[in-house]
Amino acid sequence: MCGIVGFVGQAPAMAPLLDALKRLEYRGYDSAGIATLERGRLARRRAVGKLKNLESKLAYEPLVGCIGIGHTRWATHGRPNEKNAHPHAVDGVAVVHNGIIENHRELRKELKSNGARFTTDTDTEVIAHLVSQQLNKGYEPIEAVRAMLPRLQGTFALAFLFEGYEDLLIGARKGSPLAVGYGTGEMYLGSDAIALAPLTRSINYLEDGDITVITRQRIEFLNAEGGRVQRSPAKIANTDVSVQKGGYRHFMAKEIHEQPRVVGQTIAQYVDVGSAAIKMAEDLSAGFRDVNRVSITACGTAFYAGLIARYWFERYAGLAVEIDVASEFRYRNVTFAPGSLAIFISQSGETADTLASLEFARAQGQRVVSVLNVASSTMARASQIVLPTLAGPEIGVASTKAFTCQLATLACLAIAAGRGRGVLSADDEISLVRALGDVPRYMTSALELEPKIHQLASRIAASRNALFIGRGTNYPLALEGALKLKEITYIHAEGYAAGELKHGPIALIDRDLPVIVIAPSDVMFEKTMSNMQEVIAREGRTILITDRNGASLAPPGSWATLVLPDMPTLAAPLVFALPLQLLAYHTALLLGTDLDQPRNLAKSVTVE
Ligand code: G6P
């Protein structure tokens, strides 16, 4: 949510800043802007909408300064227009911000009564005014930033540029991620390692409360108390930052097609191939003996992965599971009992609500396990145990491969829990692990349905609404299918437990409402078929997604049927996710929406 970058070097900052912003555009694309110093004076260019608008502007009016900051915005306070685009500048101080300043109204009032004149509707502008106020008192930039920071409530990652200081960038963080990168005779700052990847692989993450002082030759860190702190740079692997479309039209298509490989490698890291047993940190597997309850917290698609895992923890490990979206969990009066394990799931490892919930659980003395895709994220650093998903960078805003890798990891964790608690036998473990081992193969077959799904998509594209139904683990999958469709096509879609249909949504059924029925031939199959019949009886149009066995048993009357191979129950949610993703993708293609960067959304949600 908002990307920030900074550059100080010997060559013009514009090109590397633009390049870094392109790599951060998945964080927000309401507006973008860059500020540099030209002969010591601030020069700014800003534009509404996608980064390409800023690029066009810069083509006519380039910036030549060798030091600069840049921003790509996901609007929180103030409409997405040029006036509200970052960097904000006041009296020779320019700032870019990711986060929310919660006390901005009080600060604005106070600053106004002292004569400050505001030119934007943003919360961020108060920061520039506060720093400028300190500079007017005679403070040097570092002292001015330090003196001002305690006045800010809320979350922030900030980068500052000061008129007259050609060799100084200052960064600060509280709650929102920020990294610095090391070059030779030039240094960088960015929201994440992906932004800095073409410039350097040597980076360092700011800790909460840190201030960083960046010049061409060095980077220093001050902690919240103003003391100097040492931080050793980390080397970032190529695979963690590669963001190419690899010949696909969209990142989403590439990420959908990568699933057999990345899910395979995610499973491989948790499986001992020789014994077909799960291998996890010893204390984690053994620790399940003392666990009697699991809580799962996440947002968005990661939350749906958690909902599916709930069925697995109950079925394979006999564990009681409590699950909630992080934005609710963090404000409920949750009581933590001894013997519970708190699991957090996140692709980015930066989602503000999930992070706050994790910190809350830790403060309550909970054991915390996180399932994360970004190994260097804030959540990874705040967790006792991290279970990495090896999806690689996910750039499409609608999550696909991160979801199935989360499922793969959670399935392994549930099996480990079942073994640790003595619910599963060694033979059970072997057959479940084998089922997971076959997932990449089933996924490859699922991808072969793409041409048929493309045809079906035209039917969905002609609809204004869609309903997704399923039972058991297919119910959360229905929620995920509906989320994918609405995120990238803007068609209103709902996911429902098939058994709940008769308690309300059946009133919606008519010839114009496609109903996507997710029904592998598992123990719930017949019941789901009854619900499908109820839809068909009311002239509803159903699209059945099932396996070969299910297709042979299903009653006639469906509008269309997508047939996957027969597979074990544990594998089904991972594989059935793919036709749902492809259905959303091809519908969006037909509708011509911006499917990698759908309107109003951002990938990394670092505000509440
Ligand atoms: C945003 C993204 C979703 C994602 C959710 C949680 O809403 O658009 O795709 O599922 O955040 O993100 P996380 O990084 O915590 O998994």
Coordinates of C-alpha atoms and ligand atoms in Angstrom, one line a residue, residues 298-303 345-351 354 379 394 396-399 406 483-484 487 601-605, ligand 1:
A298 CA -5.3 -13.6 8.2
C299 CA -6.8 -11.3 5.6
G300 CA -8.3 -11.7 2.1
T301 CA -7.2 -14.8 0.2
A302 CA -4.9 -15.8 3.0
F303 CA -7.9 -15.9 5.3
I345 CA -1.0 -16.4 7.2
S346 CA 0.2 -13.7 4.8
Q347 CA 1.7 -13.5 1.4
S348 CA 3.4 -10.2 2.0
G349 CA 4.1 -10.5 5.7
E350 CA 3.3 -6.8 5.9
T351 CA -0.5 -6.6 6.1
T354 CA -2.4 -9.4 10.5
M379 CA 6.0 -10.6 10.2
E394 CA 3.6 -12.5 -6.5
G396 CA -0.6 -9.7 -9.7
V397 CA -2.8 -8.0 -7.2
A398 CA -5.3 -10.9 -7.1
S399 CA -3.5 -13.7 -5.2
Q406 CA -0.3 -21.4 1.6
L483 CA -13.4 -13.0 -4.5
K484 CA -11.2 -13.6 -7.5
E487 CA -11.5 -8.4 -7.7
L601 CA -7.0 -2.4 -4.8
A602 CA -3.4 -2.8 -3.7
K603 CA -1.4 -5.8 -3.1
S604 CA 0.4 -5.0 0.1
V605 CA -2.1 -3.5 2.6
Ligands
G6P1 C1 -4.8 -7.7 -0.3 C2 -4.5 -8.5 -1.5 C3 -5.1 -9.9 -1.4 C4 -4.5 -10.5 -0.1 C5 -4.7 -9.7 1.1 C6 -3.9 -10.2 2.3 O1 -6.2 -7.5 -0.1 O2 -5.1 -7.8 -2.6 O3 -4.7 -10.6 -2.5 O4 -5.0 -11.8 0.0 O5 -4.3 -8.3 0.9 O6 -2.5 -10.0 2.0 P1 -1.4 -10.9 2.6 O7 -0.1 -10.3 2.0 O8 -1.4 -10.6 4.1 O9 -1.6 -12.3 2.3

